[in-house]
Coordinates of N, CA and C in Angstrom, one line a residue:
X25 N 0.8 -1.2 0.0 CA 0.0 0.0 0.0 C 0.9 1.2 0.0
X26 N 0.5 2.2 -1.0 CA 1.0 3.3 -1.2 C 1.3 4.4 0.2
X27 N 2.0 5.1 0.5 CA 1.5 6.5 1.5 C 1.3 7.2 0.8
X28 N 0.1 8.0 1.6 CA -0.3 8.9 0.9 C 0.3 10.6 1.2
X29 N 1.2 11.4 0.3 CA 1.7 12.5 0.4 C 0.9 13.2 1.3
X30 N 1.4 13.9 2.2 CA 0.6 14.7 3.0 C 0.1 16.2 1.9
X31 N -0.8 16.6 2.1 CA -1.4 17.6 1.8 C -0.6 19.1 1.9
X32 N -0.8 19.7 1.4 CA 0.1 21.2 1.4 C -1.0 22.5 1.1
X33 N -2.3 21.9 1.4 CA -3.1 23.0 1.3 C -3.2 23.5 0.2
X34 N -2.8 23.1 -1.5 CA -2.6 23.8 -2.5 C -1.7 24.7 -2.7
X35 N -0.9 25.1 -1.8 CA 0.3 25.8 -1.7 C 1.7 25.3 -3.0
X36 N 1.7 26.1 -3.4 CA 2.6 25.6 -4.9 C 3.9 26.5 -4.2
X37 N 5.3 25.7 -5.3 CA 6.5 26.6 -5.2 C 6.5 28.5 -5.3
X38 N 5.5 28.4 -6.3 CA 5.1 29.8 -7.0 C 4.4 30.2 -5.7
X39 N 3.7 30.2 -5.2 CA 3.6 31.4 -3.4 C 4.9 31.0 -2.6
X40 N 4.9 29.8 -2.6 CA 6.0 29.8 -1.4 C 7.4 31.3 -1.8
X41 N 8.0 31.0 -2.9 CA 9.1 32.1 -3.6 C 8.1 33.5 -4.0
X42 N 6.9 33.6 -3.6 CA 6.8 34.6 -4.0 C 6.8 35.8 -3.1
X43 N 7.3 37.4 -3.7 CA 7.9 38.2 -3.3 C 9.6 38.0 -3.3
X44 N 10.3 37.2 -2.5 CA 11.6 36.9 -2.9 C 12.3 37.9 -3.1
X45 N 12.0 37.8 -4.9 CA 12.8 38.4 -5.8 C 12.4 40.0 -6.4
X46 N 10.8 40.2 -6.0 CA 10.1 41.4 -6.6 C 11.1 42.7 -6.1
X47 N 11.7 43.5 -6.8 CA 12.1 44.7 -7.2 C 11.4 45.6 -6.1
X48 N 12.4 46.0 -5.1 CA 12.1 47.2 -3.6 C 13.0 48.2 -3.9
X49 N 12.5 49.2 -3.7 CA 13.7 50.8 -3.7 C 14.7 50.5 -3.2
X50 N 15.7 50.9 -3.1 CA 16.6 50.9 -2.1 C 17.1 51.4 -1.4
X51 N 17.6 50.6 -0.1 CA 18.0 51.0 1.6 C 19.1 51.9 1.1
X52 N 18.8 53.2 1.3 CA 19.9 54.3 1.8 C 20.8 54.3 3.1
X53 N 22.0 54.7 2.9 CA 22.7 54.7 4.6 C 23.4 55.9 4.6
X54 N 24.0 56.2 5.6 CA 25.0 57.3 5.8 C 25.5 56.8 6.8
X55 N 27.0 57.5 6.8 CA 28.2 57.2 7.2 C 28.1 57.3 9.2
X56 N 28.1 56.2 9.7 CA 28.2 56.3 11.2 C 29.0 56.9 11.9
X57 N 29.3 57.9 12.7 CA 30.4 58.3 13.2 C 30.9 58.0 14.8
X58 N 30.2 56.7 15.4 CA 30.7 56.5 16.8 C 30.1 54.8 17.0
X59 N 31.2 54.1 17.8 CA 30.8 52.4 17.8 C 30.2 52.0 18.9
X60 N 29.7 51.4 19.2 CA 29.3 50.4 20.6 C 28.2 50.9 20.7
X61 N 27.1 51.0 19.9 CA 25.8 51.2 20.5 C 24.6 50.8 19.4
X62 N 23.7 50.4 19.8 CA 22.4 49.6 18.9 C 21.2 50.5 18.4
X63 N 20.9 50.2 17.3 CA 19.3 51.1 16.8 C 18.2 50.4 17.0
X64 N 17.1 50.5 17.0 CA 15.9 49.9 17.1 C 15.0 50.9 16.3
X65 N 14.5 50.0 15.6 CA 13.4 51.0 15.0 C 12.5 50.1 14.6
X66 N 11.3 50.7 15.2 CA 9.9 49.8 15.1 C 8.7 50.9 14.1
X67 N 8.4 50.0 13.4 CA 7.4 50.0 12.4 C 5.9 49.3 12.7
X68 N 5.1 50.4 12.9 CA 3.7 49.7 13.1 C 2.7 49.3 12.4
X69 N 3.7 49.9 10.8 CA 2.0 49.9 10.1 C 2.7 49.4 8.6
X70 N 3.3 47.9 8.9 CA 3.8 46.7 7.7 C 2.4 46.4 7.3
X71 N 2.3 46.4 6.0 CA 1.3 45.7 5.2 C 1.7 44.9 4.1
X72 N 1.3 43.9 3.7 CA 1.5 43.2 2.6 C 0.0 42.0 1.9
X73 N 0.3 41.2 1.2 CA -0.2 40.4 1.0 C -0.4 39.2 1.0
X74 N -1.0 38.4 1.2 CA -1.0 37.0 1.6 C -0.9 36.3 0.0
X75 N -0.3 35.8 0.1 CA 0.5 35.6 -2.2 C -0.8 34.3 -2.4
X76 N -1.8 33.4 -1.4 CA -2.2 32.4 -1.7 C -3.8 32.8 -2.0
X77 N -3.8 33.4 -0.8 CA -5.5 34.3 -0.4 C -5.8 36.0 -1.1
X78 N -4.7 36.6 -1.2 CA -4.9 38.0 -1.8 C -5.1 38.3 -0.6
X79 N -5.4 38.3 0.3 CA -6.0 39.4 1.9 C -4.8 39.7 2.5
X80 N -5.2 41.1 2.6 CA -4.3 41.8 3.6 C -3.5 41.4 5.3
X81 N -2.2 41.6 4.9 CA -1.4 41.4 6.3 C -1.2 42.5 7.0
X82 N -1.1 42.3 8.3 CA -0.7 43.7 8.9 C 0.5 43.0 9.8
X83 N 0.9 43.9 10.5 CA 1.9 43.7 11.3 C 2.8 44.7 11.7
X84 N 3.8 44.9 12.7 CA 4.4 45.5 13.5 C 6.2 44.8 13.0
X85 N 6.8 45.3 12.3 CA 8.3 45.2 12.0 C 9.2 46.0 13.0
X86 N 10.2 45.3 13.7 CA 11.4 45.7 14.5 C 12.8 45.6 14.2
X87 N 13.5 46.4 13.7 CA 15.0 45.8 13.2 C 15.8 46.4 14.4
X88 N 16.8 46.0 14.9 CA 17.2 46.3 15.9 C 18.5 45.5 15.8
X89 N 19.6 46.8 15.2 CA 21.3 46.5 15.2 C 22.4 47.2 15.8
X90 N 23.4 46.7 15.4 CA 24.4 47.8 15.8 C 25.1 47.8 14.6
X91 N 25.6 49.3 14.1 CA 26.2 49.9 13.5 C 27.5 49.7 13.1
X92 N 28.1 49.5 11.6 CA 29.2 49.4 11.5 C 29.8 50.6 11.2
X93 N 30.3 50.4 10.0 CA 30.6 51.8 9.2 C 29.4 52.7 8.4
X94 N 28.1 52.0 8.8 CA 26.8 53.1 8.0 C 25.6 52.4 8.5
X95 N 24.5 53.1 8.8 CA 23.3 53.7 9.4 C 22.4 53.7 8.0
X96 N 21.3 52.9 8.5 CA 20.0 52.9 7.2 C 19.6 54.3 7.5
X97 N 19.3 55.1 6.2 CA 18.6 56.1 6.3 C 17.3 55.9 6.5
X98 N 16.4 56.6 7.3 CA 14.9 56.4 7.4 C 14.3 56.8 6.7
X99 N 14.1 58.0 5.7 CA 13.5 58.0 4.8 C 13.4 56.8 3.9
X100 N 14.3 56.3 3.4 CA 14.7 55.0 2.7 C 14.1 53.8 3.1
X101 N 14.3 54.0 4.2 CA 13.2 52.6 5.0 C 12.4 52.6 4.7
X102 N 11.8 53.8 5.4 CA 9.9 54.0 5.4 C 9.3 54.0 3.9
X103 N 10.2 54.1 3.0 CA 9.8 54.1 1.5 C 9.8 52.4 1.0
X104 N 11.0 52.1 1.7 CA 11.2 50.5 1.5 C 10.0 49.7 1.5
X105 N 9.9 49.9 3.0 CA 8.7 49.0 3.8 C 7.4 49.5 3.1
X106 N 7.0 50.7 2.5 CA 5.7 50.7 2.1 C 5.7 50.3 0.8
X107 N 6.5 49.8 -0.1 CA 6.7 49.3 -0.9 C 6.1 47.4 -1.1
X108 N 6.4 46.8 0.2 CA 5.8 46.3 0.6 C 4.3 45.6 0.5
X109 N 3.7 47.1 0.7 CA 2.2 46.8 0.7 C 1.3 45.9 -0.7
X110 N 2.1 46.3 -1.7 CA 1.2 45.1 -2.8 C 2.1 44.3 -3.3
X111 N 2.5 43.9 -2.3 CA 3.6 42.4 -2.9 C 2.9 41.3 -2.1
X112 N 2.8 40.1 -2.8 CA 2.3 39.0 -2.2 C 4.0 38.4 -1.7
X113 N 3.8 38.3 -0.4 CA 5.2 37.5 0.2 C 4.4 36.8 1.7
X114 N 4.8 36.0 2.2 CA 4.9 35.5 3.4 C 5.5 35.7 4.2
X115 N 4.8 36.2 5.9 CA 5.5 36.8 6.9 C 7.0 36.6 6.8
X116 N 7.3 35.1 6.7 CA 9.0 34.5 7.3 C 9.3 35.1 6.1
X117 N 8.9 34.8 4.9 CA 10.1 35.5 3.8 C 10.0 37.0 3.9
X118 N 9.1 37.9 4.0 CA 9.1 39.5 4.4 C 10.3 39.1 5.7
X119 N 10.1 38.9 6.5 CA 11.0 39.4 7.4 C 12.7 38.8 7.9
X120 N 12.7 37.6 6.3 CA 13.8 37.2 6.1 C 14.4 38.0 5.1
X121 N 13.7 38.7 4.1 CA 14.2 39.5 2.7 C 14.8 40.7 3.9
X122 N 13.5 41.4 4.5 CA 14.5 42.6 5.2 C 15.7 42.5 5.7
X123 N 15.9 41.9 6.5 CA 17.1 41.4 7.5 C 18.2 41.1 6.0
X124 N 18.4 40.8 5.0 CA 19.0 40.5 4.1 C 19.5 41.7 3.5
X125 N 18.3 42.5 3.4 CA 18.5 43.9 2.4 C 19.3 44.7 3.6
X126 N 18.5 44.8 5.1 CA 19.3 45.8 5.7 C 20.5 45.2 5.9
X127 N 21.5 44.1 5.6 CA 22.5 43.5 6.0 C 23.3 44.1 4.5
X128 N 22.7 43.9 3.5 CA 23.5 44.6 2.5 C 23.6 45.7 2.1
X129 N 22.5 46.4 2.8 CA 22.9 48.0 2.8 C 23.6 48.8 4.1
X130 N 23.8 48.3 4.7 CA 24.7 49.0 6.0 C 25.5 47.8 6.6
X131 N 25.3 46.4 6.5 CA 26.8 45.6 7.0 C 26.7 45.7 8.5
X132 N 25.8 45.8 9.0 CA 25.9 45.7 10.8 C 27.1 44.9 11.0
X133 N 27.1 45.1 12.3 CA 27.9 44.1 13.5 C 27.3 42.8 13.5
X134 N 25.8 43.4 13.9 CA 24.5 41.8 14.2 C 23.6 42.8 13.7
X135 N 22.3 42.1 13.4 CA 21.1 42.6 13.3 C 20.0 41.6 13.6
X136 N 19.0 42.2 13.9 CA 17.3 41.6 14.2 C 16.4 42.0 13.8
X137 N 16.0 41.2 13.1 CA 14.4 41.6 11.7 C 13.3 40.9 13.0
X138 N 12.7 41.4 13.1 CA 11.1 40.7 14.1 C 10.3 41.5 13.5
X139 N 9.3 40.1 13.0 CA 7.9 40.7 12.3 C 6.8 40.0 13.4
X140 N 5.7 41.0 14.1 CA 4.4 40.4 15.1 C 3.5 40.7 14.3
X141 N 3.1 40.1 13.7 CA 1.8 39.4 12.8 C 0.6 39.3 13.7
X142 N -0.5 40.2 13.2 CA -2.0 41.0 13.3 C -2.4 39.2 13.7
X143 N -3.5 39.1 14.2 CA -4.3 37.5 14.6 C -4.8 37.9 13.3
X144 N -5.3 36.1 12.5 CA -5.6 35.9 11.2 C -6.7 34.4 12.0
X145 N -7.9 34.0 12.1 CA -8.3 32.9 12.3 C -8.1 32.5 13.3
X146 N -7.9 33.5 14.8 CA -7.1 33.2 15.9 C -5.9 32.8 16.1
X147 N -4.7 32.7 14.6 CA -4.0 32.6 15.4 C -2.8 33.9 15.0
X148 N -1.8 34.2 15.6 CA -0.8 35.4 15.4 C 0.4 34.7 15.4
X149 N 1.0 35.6 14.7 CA 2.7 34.7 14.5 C 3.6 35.9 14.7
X150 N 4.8 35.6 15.1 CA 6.1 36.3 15.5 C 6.8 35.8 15.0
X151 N 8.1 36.4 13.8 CA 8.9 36.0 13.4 C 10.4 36.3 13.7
X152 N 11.3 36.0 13.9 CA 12.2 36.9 14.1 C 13.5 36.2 12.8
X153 N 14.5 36.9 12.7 CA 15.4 36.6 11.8 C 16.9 37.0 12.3
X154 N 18.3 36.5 12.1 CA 19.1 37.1 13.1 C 20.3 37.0 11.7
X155 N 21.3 38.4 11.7 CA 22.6 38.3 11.0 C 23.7 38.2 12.4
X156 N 24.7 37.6 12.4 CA 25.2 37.0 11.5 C 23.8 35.6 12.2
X157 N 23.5 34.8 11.1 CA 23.1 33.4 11.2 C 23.1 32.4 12.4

């Protein structure tokens, strides 16, 4: 007797990769001038799309690093992240791509991407993501 594949809810490779790769403005920085100390910058009002359902995500984004030789600009962010809003991507990959982008545009020491995900069907998700790995 065969086993039977477990189910995946219709979920194809094409949602799972999607957003990934979609085309975001880019992270601005400027030049840090003092070491040993961390940023935090929280964002309340992440939106995106759910790439399987179309319905809107919400959520609360936290990056929280220390500085090497450059500092994300915040205009740049805030343009970043609202850019965001009509991409179909999934929380873990949204808040795996950031942590990636803000790692290649300023090079922290460490950094921490945390995405707290709005309740959907009762349930809420928190993601966090960490450089170095």
């Amino acid at each position: 007797m065969k086993k039977k594949k477990p189910s995946s809810g219709g979920y194809t490779d094409l949602h799972a990769k999607c957003g990934i790769t979609t085309s975001l403005p880019e992270l601005e920085t400027w030049p840090n001038q003092f070491s040993g100390y961390e940023i935090t910058i929280e964002i309340p009002e992440y939106t995106a799309i759910c790439p399987k359902t179309q319905l809107p995500d919400f959520g609360t984004i936290t990056l929280h690093y220390m500085p090497n030789k450059a500092c994300v600009e915040l205009k740049s962010l805030k343009v970043y992240i609202h850019a965001y809003r009509n991409i179909g991507i999934f929380y873990e990959n949204a808040v795996n791509r950031i942590l990636e982008d803000l790692v290649k545009a300023c090079k922290p020491k460490w950094a921490i991407v945390t995405g707290v995900f709005t309740a959907r069907g009762g349930l809420s998700s928190t993601i966090k993501a960490m450089y170095p790995k």
